[in-house]
Short mmCIF file of C-alpha atoms in Angstrom, two decimals:
data_model
loop_
_atom_site.label_atom_id
_atom_site.label_comp_id
_atom_site.label_asym_id
_atom_site.label_seq_id
_atom_site.Cartn_x
_atom_site.Cartn_y
_atom_site.Cartn_z
CA MET H 66 0.01 21.06 36.29
CA THR H 67 -2.85 19.28 38.00
CA THR H 68 -1.22 18.19 41.23
CA THR H 69 1.06 20.18 43.50
CA GLU H 70 2.77 19.43 46.83
CA ARG H 71 2.66 15.98 48.41
CA PRO H 72 3.10 16.61 52.13
CA LEU H 73 3.08 13.67 54.49
CA VAL H 74 0.09 13.59 56.83
CA LEU H 75 -0.86 11.50 59.84
CA PRO H 76 -4.35 10.62 61.09
CA GLY H 77 -5.89 13.67 62.75
CA ASP H 78 -3.35 16.16 61.41
CA PRO H 79 -4.77 19.61 60.59
CA ILE H 80 -4.63 20.42 56.87
CA SER H 81 -3.50 23.89 55.93
CA PRO H 82 -6.16 25.87 54.02
CA ASP H 83 -3.47 26.63 51.42
CA LEU H 84 -3.50 22.95 50.40
CA ILE H 85 -7.26 22.75 49.89
CA PRO H 86 -8.52 23.46 46.33
CA SER H 87 -10.68 26.57 46.21
CA SER H 88 -12.50 26.34 42.87
CA THR H 89 -15.85 28.13 42.86
CA SER H 90 -17.16 26.31 39.80
CA LYS H 91 -16.89 22.73 41.13
CA PRO H 92 -17.70 21.17 44.50
CA LEU H 93 -14.72 19.93 46.49
CA ARG H 94 -14.32 16.15 46.20
CA LEU H 95 -12.66 14.19 48.99
CA GLY H 96 -11.11 10.88 48.04
CA PRO H 97 -9.76 7.96 50.08
CA GLY H 98 -8.01 8.76 53.34
CA LEU H 99 -9.88 12.00 54.13
CA ARG H 100 -12.99 12.76 56.17
CA HIS H 101 -15.12 15.88 56.43
CA VAL H 102 -15.76 16.93 60.01
CA PRO H 103 -18.57 19.53 60.14
CA PRO H 104 -18.67 22.37 59.76
CA SER H 105 -15.53 22.84 57.67
CA ASP H 106 -12.64 20.68 58.87
CA ILE H 107 -10.99 18.10 56.62
CA VAL H 108 -9.07 15.45 58.54
CA PRO H 109 -6.84 12.60 57.29
CA VAL H 110 -7.76 9.18 58.66
CA VAL H 111 -4.66 7.35 57.39
CA ALA H 112 -0.95 8.11 57.11
CA GLY H 113 0.37 8.92 53.65
CA GLN H 114 0.93 11.63 51.06
CA LEU H 115 -1.71 14.32 50.66
CA ILE H 116 -2.47 14.73 46.95
CA THR H 117 -4.28 17.80 45.63
CA ASN H 118 -5.76 18.02 42.13
CA HIS H 119 -6.74 21.64 41.48
CA GLN H 120 -8.05 20.90 37.99
CA LYS H 121 -10.66 18.48 39.32
CA ASN H 122 -11.01 20.31 42.65
CA SER H 123 -10.26 17.10 44.54
CA MET H 124 -7.86 15.79 47.15
CA TRP H 125 -7.02 12.45 48.75
CA VAL H 126 -4.32 10.63 50.72
CA GLU H 127 -2.12 8.21 48.80
CA TYR H 128 -1.11 5.30 51.02
CA ASN H 129 -0.14 1.66 50.75
CA ASN H 130 -3.13 -0.49 51.55
CA ASN H 131 -4.38 -3.79 50.16
CA ARG H 132 -7.91 -3.21 51.40
CA TYR H 133 -10.29 -1.30 49.17
CA ILE H 134 -12.52 1.14 51.06
CA PRO H 135 -15.57 2.19 48.99
CA THR H 136 -15.79 5.94 48.36
CA PRO H 137 -18.71 7.71 46.65
CA GLY H 138 -17.87 8.45 43.03
CA ASP H 139 -15.44 5.53 42.62
CA LEU H 140 -15.74 3.48 39.45
CA ILE H 141 -15.55 -0.20 40.33
CA ILE H 142 -16.00 -3.65 38.86
CA ALA H 143 -18.49 -5.74 40.82
CA GLN H 144 -19.62 -9.36 40.56
CA ILE H 145 -23.24 -10.36 41.01
CA LEU H 146 -23.74 -12.69 43.98
CA ARG H 147 -27.52 -13.08 43.98
CA SER H 148 -30.72 -11.21 43.23
CA GLY H 149 -33.35 -10.00 45.66
CA PRO H 150 -36.86 -8.69 44.95
CA ASP H 151 -35.65 -5.17 44.10
CA LEU H 152 -31.86 -5.28 43.99
CA TYR H 153 -28.77 -7.32 43.32
CA PHE H 154 -26.17 -8.16 45.94
CA THR H 155 -22.67 -7.80 44.54
CA SER H 156 -19.10 -8.45 45.63
CA ILE H 157 -16.64 -5.57 45.17
CA SER H 158 -13.82 -6.70 47.48
CA PRO H 159 -13.00 -9.65 49.75
CA TYR H 160 -12.79 -7.21 52.68
CA THR H 161 -16.04 -5.27 52.28
CA PRO H 162 -19.69 -6.26 52.80
CA PRO H 163 -21.76 -6.98 49.68
CA ALA H 164 -22.79 -3.84 47.80
CA THR H 165 -26.39 -3.43 46.69
CA LEU H 166 -27.31 -2.60 43.10
CA PRO H 167 -30.99 -1.64 42.56
CA HIS H 168 -32.64 -3.41 39.63
CA LEU H 169 -33.64 -0.06 38.14
CA SER H 170 -30.14 1.47 38.34
CA PHE H 171 -29.56 0.87 34.63
CA GLU H 172 -30.25 3.02 31.60
CA SER H 173 -33.95 2.92 30.59
CA ALA H 174 -34.59 0.11 33.09
CA THR H 175 -38.14 -0.74 34.16
CA LYS H 176 -39.49 -3.73 36.02
CA LYS H 177 -40.06 -5.43 32.66
CA THR H 178 -36.94 -4.32 30.80
CA ARG H 179 -34.29 -4.38 33.55
CA PRO H 180 -31.22 -6.54 32.86
CA GLN H 181 -31.46 -10.13 34.04
CA LEU H 182 -28.06 -10.72 35.63
CA ALA H 183 -27.10 -14.20 36.78
CA PRO H 184 -24.73 -14.92 39.68
CA GLY H 185 -21.17 -14.46 38.46
CA ALA H 186 -22.01 -11.70 35.98
CA LEU H 187 -19.78 -8.61 36.04
CA VAL H 188 -20.85 -4.97 36.01
CA TYR H 189 -18.98 -1.71 35.72
CA ALA H 190 -20.55 0.57 38.29
CA ARG H 191 -20.18 3.74 40.34
CA VAL H 192 -20.29 3.88 44.14
CA VAL H 193 -23.13 6.18 45.23
CA LEU H 194 -23.32 5.43 48.96
CA ALA H 195 -20.57 4.34 51.33
CA ASN H 196 -20.37 4.79 55.08
CA LYS H 197 -19.60 2.67 58.12
CA HIS H 198 -23.26 2.39 59.11
CA MET H 199 -24.69 0.98 55.85
CA ASP H 200 -23.70 -1.46 53.14
CA PRO H 201 -22.30 0.21 50.00
CA GLU H 202 -24.68 1.01 47.15
CA ILE H 203 -23.66 1.15 43.50
CA GLU H 204 -25.35 2.16 40.25
CA CYS H 205 -24.92 1.56 36.52
CA VAL H 206 -26.53 4.79 35.33
CA SER H 207 -25.80 8.49 35.73
CA GLN H 208 -28.32 10.11 38.07
CA SER H 209 -27.93 13.44 36.27
CA THR H 210 -28.33 12.24 32.66
CA GLY H 211 -30.16 8.91 32.97
CA LYS H 212 -27.57 7.43 30.60
CA SER H 213 -25.20 4.55 31.23
CA ASP H 214 -22.09 6.62 30.37
CA GLY H 215 -20.13 3.42 29.81
CA LEU H 216 -21.47 1.64 32.90
CA GLY H 217 -23.37 -1.64 32.87
CA GLU H 218 -22.81 -5.34 32.32
CA LEU H 219 -19.36 -6.46 31.17
CA LYS H 220 -19.86 -9.35 28.77
CA GLY H 221 -17.12 -11.83 27.98
CA GLY H 222 -13.50 -10.84 28.46
CA MET H 223 -11.32 -11.51 31.50
CA VAL H 224 -10.70 -9.76 34.83
CA PHE H 225 -7.19 -9.16 36.16
CA ASP H 226 -6.25 -8.12 39.69
CA VAL H 227 -3.89 -5.16 40.15
CA SER H 228 -2.85 -3.11 43.16
CA LEU H 229 -5.11 -0.30 44.31
CA GLN H 230 -2.36 2.24 43.60
CA PHE H 231 -1.91 0.97 40.04
CA ALA H 232 -5.67 1.06 39.41
CA ARG H 233 -5.73 4.71 40.49
CA ARG H 234 -2.84 5.50 38.15
CA LEU H 235 -4.66 3.87 35.25
CA LEU H 236 -7.79 5.91 35.97
CA MET H 237 -5.72 9.10 36.05
CA ALA H 238 -3.65 8.32 32.95
CA LYS H 239 -4.43 11.69 31.34
CA SER H 240 -2.72 13.60 34.12
CA LYS H 241 0.82 14.64 33.23
CA GLU H 242 2.16 13.85 36.65
CA GLU H 243 0.17 10.71 37.30
CA GLY H 244 0.13 9.51 33.68
CA LYS H 245 3.30 7.46 33.79
CA VAL H 246 1.40 4.33 32.77
CA GLU H 247 1.59 4.21 28.98
CA VAL H 248 1.36 0.45 28.55
CA LEU H 249 -2.21 0.51 27.20
CA GLU H 250 -1.43 3.12 24.53
CA LEU H 251 1.70 1.19 23.59
CA LEU H 252 -0.28 -2.03 23.19
CA GLY H 253 -2.78 -0.24 20.96
CA GLY H 254 0.11 1.06 18.89
CA GLU H 255 1.19 -2.53 18.26
CA GLY H 256 -2.17 -3.24 16.63
CA LEU H 257 -3.86 -5.05 19.52
CA ALA H 258 -7.63 -4.47 19.57
CA PHE H 259 -9.22 -4.59 23.01
CA GLU H 260 -11.67 -2.90 25.37
CA ILE H 261 -10.88 -2.07 28.96
CA ALA H 262 -12.66 -1.05 32.17
CA VAL H 263 -10.62 -0.10 35.23
CA GLY H 264 -12.07 -0.45 38.73
CA ARG H 265 -10.79 1.58 41.66
CA ASN H 266 -11.19 -1.65 43.66
CA GLY H 267 -8.12 -3.17 41.94
CA LYS H 268 -9.97 -4.95 39.13
CA VAL H 269 -9.31 -4.47 35.41
CA TRP H 270 -11.64 -6.00 32.83
CA VAL H 271 -10.22 -6.59 29.35
CA GLY H 272 -12.53 -7.54 26.48
CA GLY H 273 -12.10 -8.24 22.79
CA GLU H 274 -12.52 -10.83 20.07
CA ASP H 275 -8.96 -12.20 20.28
CA VAL H 276 -8.40 -14.20 23.48
CA LYS H 277 -4.64 -14.12 22.97
CA ALA H 278 -4.69 -10.32 22.83
CA ILE H 279 -6.73 -10.19 26.05
CA VAL H 280 -4.18 -12.38 27.83
CA VAL H 281 -1.30 -10.26 26.54
CA VAL H 282 -2.94 -7.04 27.78
CA GLY H 283 -3.58 -8.58 31.19
CA ARG H 284 -0.02 -9.85 31.42
CA ALA H 285 1.38 -6.45 30.45
CA LEU H 286 -0.71 -4.75 33.15
CA ARG H 287 0.33 -7.23 35.82
CA GLU H 288 4.04 -7.05 34.97
CA THR H 289 3.98 -3.25 34.83
CA ASP H 290 2.25 -3.13 38.21
CA GLU H 291 4.31 -5.77 40.02
CA GLY H 292 7.61 -4.59 38.57
CA GLY H 293 6.96 -0.87 39.04
CA LEU H 294 8.08 -0.38 35.44
CA GLY H 295 8.92 3.07 34.10
CA VAL H 296 7.96 4.26 30.64
CA GLU H 297 11.04 2.87 28.88
CA ALA H 298 10.66 -0.50 30.57
CA GLN H 299 7.00 -0.54 29.54
CA ARG H 300 8.03 0.00 25.91
CA LYS H 301 10.43 -2.94 26.06
CA LEU H 302 7.81 -5.13 27.71
CA VAL H 303 5.19 -4.34 25.05
CA LYS H 304 7.67 -4.97 22.22
CA ARG H 305 8.55 -8.35 23.75
CA LEU H 306 4.93 -9.39 24.27
CA ALA H 307 3.83 -8.19 20.82
CA LYS H 308 6.72 -10.08 19.22
CA GLY H 309 5.65 -13.24 21.05
CA MET H 310 2.18 -13.00 19.48
CA LYS H 311 3.54 -13.04 15.93
#
């Protein structure tokens, strides 16, 4: 079991040490809704459920919010707005300032070989810097390996908007407790071929050679999200959509 209790917390509430993961092999990761107050206090900044993932040594507050707040480590889908001398300015949410993406934050990028991204291009990136005093910064390469690790420009395909909560569930689909979203596996089982990139900022990119399949995947995601569908309802939805393609 990866997650345990889900106590309700309010902004400023003290968090019991018993609820804080204590792995010695991984650094503690704080997600949305929590703030570290030196030297050792962890304080919620929003009201919601405190979620603890001992396997990943992480914790966050789950709350209903339509505004994405950038958090270091988040995987997001960003759109290029314009290019400066050394970096791109990108849009990650209607409610956040433009995020910067250095030209050399790509695998094997140099001043001569860096990607030439036009306004409107999409990238799958990771948030590396986010605080209230500076604009967010994102990257398309792992700082530890120098590899893209699946990040970079997203070519073709379509982008679909989903709720922030649903995006988080998609990103945590391997967790037994959080993995109640099976719609993507069910679509693959029906023979649909597609690629997908999920952004914590409520964006899902779907790519593939068959435009009809892309639309079906996007529709399935939206209906599952908006309808709050359980596993059985997801199966019925996929069967109906797959039948409509034939």
